[in-house]
Amino acid sequence: MTKIRTFAGFLIVGILVYSGLWYTSSFQARKDTEAMFSSWRDKGLKVEHGKVKLSGFPYRIVITVDGLQVRTRGPGLNVGAENIMLVSHLWTPGHWVADATNVSVRAADDAVSATDGSMRGSYRIHEDGKAVIVLDSGDMSDFSLLKAPGVTGPKLLKNWQLFLRSDPTHHEPESGLYEDRFLDFKLVVDTGATELEASGGIMGPVIRDWTQTSLGAWRDAGGLLELDAVKLVTGGGRLGGNASLTLDDKFRPLGSATLKLVGPEVIAAEIKAIGLPDVAKALARAGDEELSAMLQMGVLTLEGQQVTALKPLLDD
């Protein structure tokens, strides 16, 4: 009987301790979520949301945010969701998974626009202190790419995934010279007939909006978009390569790229279909070989031959 009482006593104490830890951690998680939204506002973002609710006891920590809307003051980014549920556990404080419903995304002055009935995400802090975010669609049947370069109407995808790795401690160096990326990314898109994969990173000060002020500050501080690897596969054709890009004084792409082409006719047809006929003609003439491309003075050249004019990323 004494042993049973002792065991029962330890069990009760254990339950009380666990309950105390759960409520302490959960209330802190909700407080941190609200503080995160406040910090976004301090950085110039417009953030609106409904109630931030806590649930999940005893196994999970669940933070639910109703009616979240996050947008930049300019036309850089506008993300909204009817509901977002963030889930973690007491024993995995640095790892959260998210489910969002009725998501809408508009980016880069509405150059990219998409909607999704259900979107999934994962957020994990690794040992090096960097945060890794993975996003994909919970159900591809209700995902629609409404607008993107080369896309003029709603388009269904077979699959897509976006990986982001950022450094929360990223700050402006005293020397003004940025040597580290503030963001690494990898994008995978599969339309069923065409596969696109791009990975790279962005150096320079953090881009907070799609405006001349923000993009100009990024450019003037030595901002650089590095595409470590780009791969486009369709039919029997394949286009791969890498590039380093920034912006000129008129906000046109500036930089260089190295490309490797296999099956030029197939790739040219795909490039033409997304609205780049001059580039398609140049690639069709190139043949199966490694190509050098330059983007400067508002012109794209391929192997020293002018191909097409480049438009500014921002309207006047």
mmCIF file of C-alpha atoms in Angstrom:
data_model
loop_
_atom_site.group_PDB
_atom_site.id
_atom_site.type_symbol
_atom_site.label_atom_id
_atom_site.label_comp_id
_atom_site.label_asym_id
_atom_site.label_seq_id
_atom_site.Cartn_x
_atom_site.Cartn_y
_atom_site.Cartn_z
ATOM 1 C CA MET A 1 0.000 0.000 0.000
ATOM 2 C CA THR A 2 2.864 2.351 0.872
ATOM 3 C CA LYS A 3 4.456 1.789 -2.552
ATOM 4 C CA ILE A 4 1.160 2.541 -4.265
ATOM 5 C CA ARG A 5 0.782 5.777 -2.329
ATOM 6 C CA THR A 6 4.361 6.762 -3.135
ATOM 7 C CA PHE A 7 3.826 6.047 -6.835
ATOM 8 C CA ALA A 8 0.541 7.970 -6.822
ATOM 9 C CA GLY A 9 2.267 10.874 -5.123
ATOM 10 C CA PHE A 10 5.042 10.969 -7.734
ATOM 11 C CA LEU A 11 2.442 10.696 -10.505
ATOM 12 C CA ILE A 12 0.448 13.633 -9.145
ATOM 13 C CA VAL A 13 3.591 15.725 -8.729
ATOM 14 C CA GLY A 14 4.668 14.812 -12.260
ATOM 15 C CA ILE A 15 1.283 15.837 -13.687
ATOM 16 C CA LEU A 16 1.387 19.139 -11.822
ATOM 17 C CA VAL A 17 4.940 19.853 -12.967
ATOM 18 C CA TYR A 18 4.127 18.980 -16.592
ATOM 19 C CA SER A 19 0.951 21.064 -16.502
ATOM 20 C CA GLY A 20 2.881 23.996 -15.096
ATOM 21 C CA LEU A 21 5.541 23.687 -17.789
ATOM 22 C CA TRP A 22 2.909 23.383 -20.534
ATOM 23 C CA TYR A 23 0.982 26.474 -19.438
ATOM 24 C CA THR A 24 4.170 28.481 -18.878
ATOM 25 C CA SER A 25 5.578 27.559 -22.300
ATOM 26 C CA SER A 26 2.230 27.968 -24.068
ATOM 27 C CA PHE A 27 1.454 31.387 -22.662
ATOM 28 C CA GLN A 28 5.005 32.455 -23.524
ATOM 29 C CA ALA A 29 4.535 31.144 -27.095
ATOM 30 C CA ARG A 30 1.341 33.180 -27.491
ATOM 31 C CA LYS A 31 3.101 36.229 -26.042
ATOM 32 C CA ASP A 32 6.036 35.703 -28.435
ATOM 33 C CA THR A 33 3.641 35.432 -31.398
ATOM 34 C CA GLU A 34 1.981 38.725 -30.541
ATOM 35 C CA ALA A 35 5.408 40.303 -29.962
ATOM 36 C CA MET A 36 6.530 39.057 -33.398
ATOM 37 C CA PHE A 37 3.593 40.817 -35.054
ATOM 38 C CA SER A 38 4.476 44.000 -33.147
ATOM 39 C CA SER A 39 8.107 43.770 -34.292
ATOM 40 C CA TRP A 40 6.927 43.430 -37.896
ATOM 41 C CA ARG A 41 4.951 46.649 -37.466
ATOM 42 C CA ASP A 42 8.051 48.340 -36.029
ATOM 43 C CA LYS A 43 9.916 47.352 -39.204
ATOM 44 C CA GLY A 44 7.319 49.114 -41.359
ATOM 45 C CA LEU A 45 4.975 46.259 -42.232
ATOM 46 C CA LYS A 46 1.210 46.573 -41.990
ATOM 47 C CA VAL A 47 -0.078 43.698 -39.860
ATOM 48 C CA GLU A 48 -3.724 43.000 -39.093
ATOM 49 C CA HIS A 49 -5.199 39.970 -37.360
ATOM 50 C CA GLY A 50 -8.056 38.784 -35.202
ATOM 51 C CA LYS A 51 -7.805 36.776 -32.006
ATOM 52 C CA VAL A 52 -4.623 34.880 -31.098
ATOM 53 C CA LYS A 53 -5.900 31.731 -29.345
ATOM 54 C CA LEU A 54 -4.130 29.047 -27.327
ATOM 55 C CA SER A 55 -5.106 25.352 -27.159
ATOM 56 C CA GLY A 56 -3.692 21.839 -27.446
ATOM 57 C CA PHE A 57 -3.254 20.708 -23.834
ATOM 58 C CA PRO A 58 -1.852 18.254 -22.901
ATOM 59 C CA TYR A 59 0.071 16.953 -25.943
ATOM 60 C CA ARG A 60 0.498 19.950 -28.236
ATOM 61 C CA ILE A 61 0.978 23.692 -28.092
ATOM 62 C CA VAL A 62 -1.406 25.212 -30.641
ATOM 63 C CA ILE A 63 -1.518 28.912 -31.514
ATOM 64 C CA THR A 64 -4.392 29.907 -33.794
ATOM 65 C CA VAL A 65 -4.457 33.308 -35.529
ATOM 66 C CA ASP A 66 -7.644 34.437 -37.268
ATOM 67 C CA GLY A 67 -7.710 36.777 -40.265
ATOM 68 C CA LEU A 68 -3.985 37.435 -40.628
ATOM 69 C CA GLN A 69 -2.989 40.062 -43.212
ATOM 70 C CA VAL A 70 0.642 41.117 -43.682
ATOM 71 C CA ARG A 71 1.688 43.607 -46.330
ATOM 72 C CA THR A 72 4.425 46.072 -47.071
ATOM 73 C CA ARG A 73 3.582 49.754 -47.339
ATOM 74 C CA GLY A 74 4.494 49.674 -51.006
ATOM 75 C CA PRO A 75 3.556 46.999 -53.571
ATOM 76 C CA GLY A 76 6.245 44.540 -52.436
ATOM 77 C CA LEU A 77 4.302 41.816 -50.666
ATOM 78 C CA ASN A 78 0.734 41.170 -49.556
ATOM 79 C CA VAL A 79 -0.056 37.887 -47.786
ATOM 80 C CA GLY A 80 -3.385 36.995 -46.225
ATOM 81 C CA ALA A 81 -4.966 33.917 -44.651
ATOM 82 C CA GLU A 82 -8.375 33.255 -43.190
ATOM 83 C CA ASN A 83 -6.820 31.179 -40.431
ATOM 84 C CA ILE A 84 -3.320 30.022 -39.420
ATOM 85 C CA MET A 85 -2.687 27.238 -36.913
ATOM 86 C CA LEU A 86 0.840 26.947 -35.463
ATOM 87 C CA VAL A 87 1.681 23.674 -33.717
ATOM 88 C CA SER A 88 4.628 22.660 -31.553
ATOM 89 C CA HIS A 89 5.342 20.469 -28.526
ATOM 90 C CA LEU A 90 6.857 21.079 -25.141
ATOM 91 C CA TRP A 91 9.858 18.961 -26.132
ATOM 92 C CA THR A 92 10.400 20.665 -29.555
ATOM 93 C CA PRO A 93 10.421 24.401 -28.730
ATOM 94 C CA GLY A 94 12.506 25.308 -31.789
ATOM 95 C CA HIS A 95 10.268 23.534 -34.307
ATOM 96 C CA TRP A 96 6.798 24.670 -35.399
ATOM 97 C CA VAL A 97 4.531 23.412 -38.158
ATOM 98 C CA ALA A 98 1.766 25.536 -39.632
ATOM 99 C CA ASP A 99 -1.463 25.034 -41.540
ATOM 100 C CA ALA A 100 -3.103 28.014 -43.220
ATOM 101 C CA THR A 101 -6.492 28.138 -44.948
ATOM 102 C CA ASN A 102 -7.664 30.324 -47.834
ATOM 103 C CA VAL A 103 -4.282 31.900 -48.475
ATOM 104 C CA SER A 104 -3.666 34.711 -50.958
ATOM 105 C CA VAL A 105 -0.233 35.979 -52.009
ATOM 106 C CA ARG A 106 0.709 38.964 -54.159
ATOM 107 C CA ALA A 107 4.336 39.980 -54.634
ATOM 108 C CA ALA A 108 6.668 42.285 -56.594
ATOM 109 C CA ASP A 109 4.061 44.868 -57.578
ATOM 110 C CA ASP A 110 1.565 42.084 -58.381
ATOM 111 C CA ALA A 111 3.994 40.453 -60.835
ATOM 112 C CA VAL A 112 3.308 37.227 -58.925
ATOM 113 C CA SER A 113 -0.100 36.271 -57.560
ATOM 114 C CA ALA A 114 -1.444 32.980 -56.188
ATOM 115 C CA THR A 115 -4.223 31.558 -54.040
ATOM 116 C CA ASP A 116 -4.332 28.323 -52.054
ATOM 117 C CA GLY A 117 -7.134 26.693 -50.108
ATOM 118 C CA SER A 118 -4.645 25.107 -47.696
ATOM 119 C CA MET A 119 -0.943 25.801 -47.294
ATOM 120 C CA ARG A 120 1.528 23.995 -45.045
ATOM 121 C CA GLY A 121 4.718 25.243 -43.478
ATOM 122 C CA SER A 122 7.531 24.229 -41.161
ATOM 123 C CA TYR A 123 9.780 26.503 -39.095
ATOM 124 C CA ARG A 124 12.887 25.191 -37.348
ATOM 125 C CA ILE A 125 15.806 26.888 -35.587
ATOM 126 C CA HIS A 126 18.998 24.922 -36.227
ATOM 127 C CA GLU A 127 22.116 24.658 -34.088
ATOM 128 C CA ASP A 128 23.878 27.377 -36.097
ATOM 129 C CA GLY A 129 21.078 29.792 -35.131
ATOM 130 C CA LYS A 130 19.651 30.020 -38.644
ATOM 131 C CA ALA A 131 15.947 29.575 -39.239
ATOM 132 C CA VAL A 132 14.745 27.207 -41.961
ATOM 133 C CA ILE A 133 11.243 27.584 -43.391
ATOM 134 C CA VAL A 134 9.637 25.073 -45.756
ATOM 135 C CA LEU A 135 6.380 25.871 -47.567
ATOM 136 C CA ASP A 136 4.178 23.799 -49.851
ATOM 137 C CA SER A 137 0.517 23.254 -50.683
ATOM 138 C CA GLY A 138 -1.605 21.007 -48.511
ATOM 139 C CA ASP A 139 -3.768 20.063 -51.493
ATOM 140 C CA MET A 140 -2.636 20.935 -55.022
ATOM 141 C CA SER A 141 -6.213 20.734 -56.310
ATOM 142 C CA ASP A 142 -7.074 24.084 -54.705
ATOM 143 C CA PHE A 143 -3.805 25.874 -55.496
ATOM 144 C CA SER A 144 -3.885 28.344 -58.389
ATOM 145 C CA LEU A 145 -1.029 30.398 -59.808
ATOM 146 C CA LEU A 146 -2.913 33.434 -61.080
ATOM 147 C CA LYS A 147 -0.017 35.490 -62.356
ATOM 148 C CA ALA A 148 3.746 35.151 -62.803
ATOM 149 C CA PRO A 149 6.342 35.919 -65.479
ATOM 150 C CA GLY A 150 5.057 34.045 -68.515
ATOM 151 C CA VAL A 151 1.718 33.190 -66.857
ATOM 152 C CA THR A 152 -1.277 35.298 -67.868
ATOM 153 C CA GLY A 153 -4.120 33.229 -66.425
ATOM 154 C CA PRO A 154 -4.875 30.718 -63.663
ATOM 155 C CA LYS A 155 -2.523 27.735 -63.827
ATOM 156 C CA LEU A 156 -2.645 24.525 -61.808
ATOM 157 C CA LEU A 157 0.601 22.911 -60.708
ATOM 158 C CA LYS A 158 1.410 19.281 -59.990
ATOM 159 C CA ASN A 159 3.700 20.223 -57.132
ATOM 160 C CA TRP A 160 5.691 23.102 -55.665
ATOM 161 C CA GLN A 161 7.941 23.643 -52.667
ATOM 162 C CA LEU A 162 9.839 26.634 -51.323
ATOM 163 C CA PHE A 163 12.761 26.398 -48.893
ATOM 164 C CA LEU A 164 14.033 29.501 -47.101
ATOM 165 C CA ARG A 165 16.982 29.824 -44.717
ATOM 166 C CA SER A 166 17.545 33.111 -42.947
ATOM 167 C CA ASP A 167 19.758 34.501 -40.204
ATOM 168 C CA PRO A 168 17.623 36.243 -37.542
ATOM 169 C CA THR A 169 20.758 38.018 -36.279
ATOM 170 C CA HIS A 170 21.602 39.532 -39.682
ATOM 171 C CA HIS A 171 22.634 43.169 -39.236
ATOM 172 C CA GLU A 172 24.344 45.930 -41.158
ATOM 173 C CA PRO A 173 28.149 45.543 -40.896
ATOM 174 C CA GLU A 174 30.158 48.533 -39.679
ATOM 175 C CA SER A 175 32.272 48.442 -42.840
ATOM 176 C CA GLY A 176 29.150 48.660 -45.009
ATOM 177 C CA LEU A 177 30.369 45.606 -46.964
ATOM 178 C CA TYR A 178 28.003 42.651 -46.944
ATOM 179 C CA GLU A 179 29.789 39.311 -47.187
ATOM 180 C CA ASP A 180 27.009 37.024 -45.968
ATOM 181 C CA ARG A 181 23.583 36.294 -47.393
ATOM 182 C CA PHE A 182 20.563 37.333 -45.385
ATOM 183 C CA LEU A 183 18.471 34.747 -47.230
ATOM 184 C CA ASP A 184 19.107 31.416 -48.962
ATOM 185 C CA PHE A 185 16.340 29.846 -51.019
ATOM 186 C CA LYS A 186 15.379 26.887 -53.138
ATOM 187 C CA LEU A 187 12.259 26.750 -55.307
ATOM 188 C CA VAL A 188 10.918 23.588 -56.942
ATOM 189 C CA VAL A 189 7.979 23.765 -59.366
ATOM 190 C CA ASP A 190 6.452 20.899 -61.345
ATOM 191 C CA THR A 191 3.672 21.623 -63.827
ATOM 192 C CA GLY A 192 3.474 18.005 -64.963
ATOM 193 C CA ALA A 193 5.111 18.800 -68.306
ATOM 194 C CA THR A 194 7.875 21.106 -67.098
ATOM 195 C CA GLU A 195 10.115 21.069 -64.032
ATOM 196 C CA LEU A 196 11.858 24.170 -62.696
ATOM 197 C CA GLU A 197 14.377 24.206 -59.863
ATOM 198 C CA ALA A 198 16.268 27.291 -58.681
ATOM 199 C CA SER A 199 18.531 27.747 -55.673
ATOM 200 C CA GLY A 200 20.621 30.662 -54.479
ATOM 201 C CA GLY A 201 20.705 33.526 -52.040
ATOM 202 C CA ILE A 202 20.501 37.282 -51.554
ATOM 203 C CA MET A 203 23.282 39.460 -50.131
ATOM 204 C CA GLY A 204 23.063 43.040 -48.901
ATOM 205 C CA PRO A 205 20.681 44.850 -46.563
ATOM 206 C CA VAL A 206 17.288 43.246 -46.052
ATOM 207 C CA ILE A 207 14.812 44.300 -48.758
ATOM 208 C CA ARG A 208 11.756 45.549 -46.880
ATOM 209 C CA ASP A 209 9.609 46.763 -49.786
ATOM 210 C CA TRP A 210 9.286 46.847 -53.572
ATOM 211 C CA THR A 211 10.002 50.572 -53.926
ATOM 212 C CA GLN A 212 12.771 52.707 -55.410
ATOM 213 C CA THR A 213 13.906 53.653 -51.908
ATOM 214 C CA SER A 214 14.197 50.096 -50.643
ATOM 215 C CA LEU A 215 15.575 48.499 -53.826
ATOM 216 C CA GLY A 216 17.894 51.478 -54.383
ATOM 217 C CA ALA A 217 19.333 51.131 -50.868
ATOM 218 C CA TRP A 218 19.873 47.414 -51.471
ATOM 219 C CA ARG A 219 21.592 48.048 -54.819
ATOM 220 C CA ASP A 220 23.763 50.909 -53.550
ATOM 221 C CA ALA A 221 24.971 48.830 -50.581
ATOM 222 C CA GLY A 222 26.264 46.140 -52.939
ATOM 223 C CA GLY A 223 23.159 43.964 -52.951
ATOM 224 C CA LEU A 224 23.480 40.839 -55.054
ATOM 225 C CA LEU A 225 21.132 38.033 -56.106
ATOM 226 C CA GLU A 226 23.145 34.857 -56.603
ATOM 227 C CA LEU A 227 21.533 31.995 -58.494
ATOM 228 C CA ASP A 228 23.786 29.077 -57.648
ATOM 229 C CA ALA A 229 21.899 26.657 -59.854
ATOM 230 C CA VAL A 230 18.918 26.954 -62.172
ATOM 231 C CA LYS A 231 17.446 23.972 -63.996
ATOM 232 C CA LEU A 232 14.574 23.869 -66.482
ATOM 233 C CA VAL A 233 13.583 20.448 -67.820
ATOM 234 C CA THR A 234 10.809 19.879 -70.358
ATOM 235 C CA GLY A 235 10.340 17.059 -72.858
ATOM 236 C CA GLY A 236 13.790 16.170 -74.182
ATOM 237 C CA GLY A 237 15.239 19.599 -73.425
ATOM 238 C CA ARG A 238 17.243 20.894 -70.505
ATOM 239 C CA LEU A 239 18.521 24.354 -69.597
ATOM 240 C CA GLY A 240 20.862 24.768 -66.629
ATOM 241 C CA GLY A 241 23.222 27.379 -65.311
ATOM 242 C CA ASN A 242 23.997 30.024 -62.724
ATOM 243 C CA ALA A 243 23.916 33.804 -62.481
ATOM 244 C CA SER A 244 24.833 36.849 -60.398
ATOM 245 C CA LEU A 245 22.450 39.788 -60.656
ATOM 246 C CA THR A 246 21.821 43.230 -59.226
ATOM 247 C CA LEU A 247 20.121 46.408 -60.534
ATOM 248 C CA ASP A 248 21.396 49.366 -62.540
ATOM 249 C CA ASP A 249 20.519 53.007 -61.871
ATOM 250 C CA LYS A 250 17.234 52.583 -63.759
ATOM 251 C CA PHE A 251 16.320 49.414 -61.816
ATOM 252 C CA ARG A 252 16.958 47.116 -64.771
ATOM 253 C CA PRO A 253 18.669 43.728 -64.245
ATOM 254 C CA LEU A 254 22.456 43.957 -64.312
ATOM 255 C CA GLY A 255 24.859 41.031 -64.189
ATOM 256 C CA SER A 256 26.004 37.861 -65.937
ATOM 257 C CA ALA A 257 25.021 34.233 -66.370
ATOM 258 C CA THR A 258 26.476 30.984 -67.634
ATOM 259 C CA LEU A 259 24.057 28.586 -69.322
ATOM 260 C CA LYS A 260 24.239 25.001 -70.526
ATOM 261 C CA LEU A 261 21.698 23.996 -73.160
ATOM 262 C CA VAL A 262 20.556 20.520 -74.247
ATOM 263 C CA GLY A 263 17.789 20.190 -76.827
ATOM 264 C CA PRO A 264 17.670 23.855 -77.901
ATOM 265 C CA GLU A 265 14.520 23.533 -80.007
ATOM 266 C CA VAL A 266 12.487 22.121 -77.111
ATOM 267 C CA ILE A 267 13.754 24.732 -74.649
ATOM 268 C CA ALA A 268 13.213 27.524 -77.174
ATOM 269 C CA ALA A 269 9.560 26.484 -77.567
ATOM 270 C CA GLU A 270 9.082 26.618 -73.781
ATOM 271 C CA ILE A 271 10.780 30.021 -73.503
ATOM 272 C CA LYS A 272 8.623 31.356 -76.340
ATOM 273 C CA ALA A 273 5.494 30.081 -74.583
ATOM 274 C CA ILE A 274 6.239 32.209 -71.506
ATOM 275 C CA GLY A 275 6.440 35.359 -73.609
ATOM 276 C CA LEU A 276 10.143 35.690 -74.511
ATOM 277 C CA PRO A 277 10.240 35.153 -78.313
ATOM 278 C CA ASP A 278 13.557 36.970 -78.905
ATOM 279 C CA VAL A 279 15.301 34.893 -76.237
ATOM 280 C CA ALA A 280 13.747 31.752 -77.720
ATOM 281 C CA LYS A 281 15.159 32.534 -81.173
ATOM 282 C CA ALA A 282 18.629 33.128 -79.760
ATOM 283 C CA LEU A 283 18.577 29.835 -77.829
ATOM 284 C CA ALA A 284 17.330 27.888 -80.859
ATOM 285 C CA ARG A 285 20.323 29.159 -82.867
ATOM 286 C CA ALA A 286 22.814 28.404 -80.097
ATOM 287 C CA GLY A 287 22.872 24.608 -80.249
ATOM 288 C CA ASP A 288 23.988 22.211 -77.506
ATOM 289 C CA GLU A 289 26.753 24.200 -75.868
ATOM 290 C CA GLU A 290 27.724 26.358 -72.903
ATOM 291 C CA LEU A 291 26.629 29.947 -73.327
ATOM 292 C CA SER A 292 27.657 33.248 -71.752
ATOM 293 C CA ALA A 293 24.981 35.874 -71.120
ATOM 294 C CA MET A 294 25.357 39.489 -70.035
ATOM 295 C CA LEU A 295 22.716 41.895 -68.741
ATOM 296 C CA GLN A 296 23.918 45.488 -68.888
ATOM 297 C CA MET A 297 22.795 48.918 -70.070
ATOM 298 C CA GLY A 298 19.259 47.588 -70.366
ATOM 299 C CA VAL A 299 20.163 44.893 -72.894
ATOM 300 C CA LEU A 300 20.491 41.095 -72.717
ATOM 301 C CA THR A 301 23.318 39.719 -74.858
ATOM 302 C CA LEU A 302 24.081 36.066 -75.583
ATOM 303 C CA GLU A 303 27.602 35.223 -76.715
ATOM 304 C CA GLY A 304 28.107 38.918 -77.450
ATOM 305 C CA GLN A 305 24.991 39.211 -79.624
ATOM 306 C CA GLN A 306 22.180 41.532 -78.585
ATOM 307 C CA VAL A 307 19.012 39.561 -77.875
ATOM 308 C CA THR A 308 16.404 41.798 -76.271
ATOM 309 C CA ALA A 309 15.849 44.944 -74.214
ATOM 310 C CA LEU A 310 15.400 44.650 -70.455
ATOM 311 C CA LYS A 311 12.565 46.405 -68.656
ATOM 312 C CA PRO A 312 12.876 48.091 -65.257
ATOM 313 C CA LEU A 313 11.536 46.136 -62.298
ATOM 314 C CA LEU A 314 9.681 49.249 -61.182
ATOM 315 C CA ASP A 315 7.296 51.436 -63.134
ATOM 316 C CA ASP A 316 8.039 55.157 -63.265
#
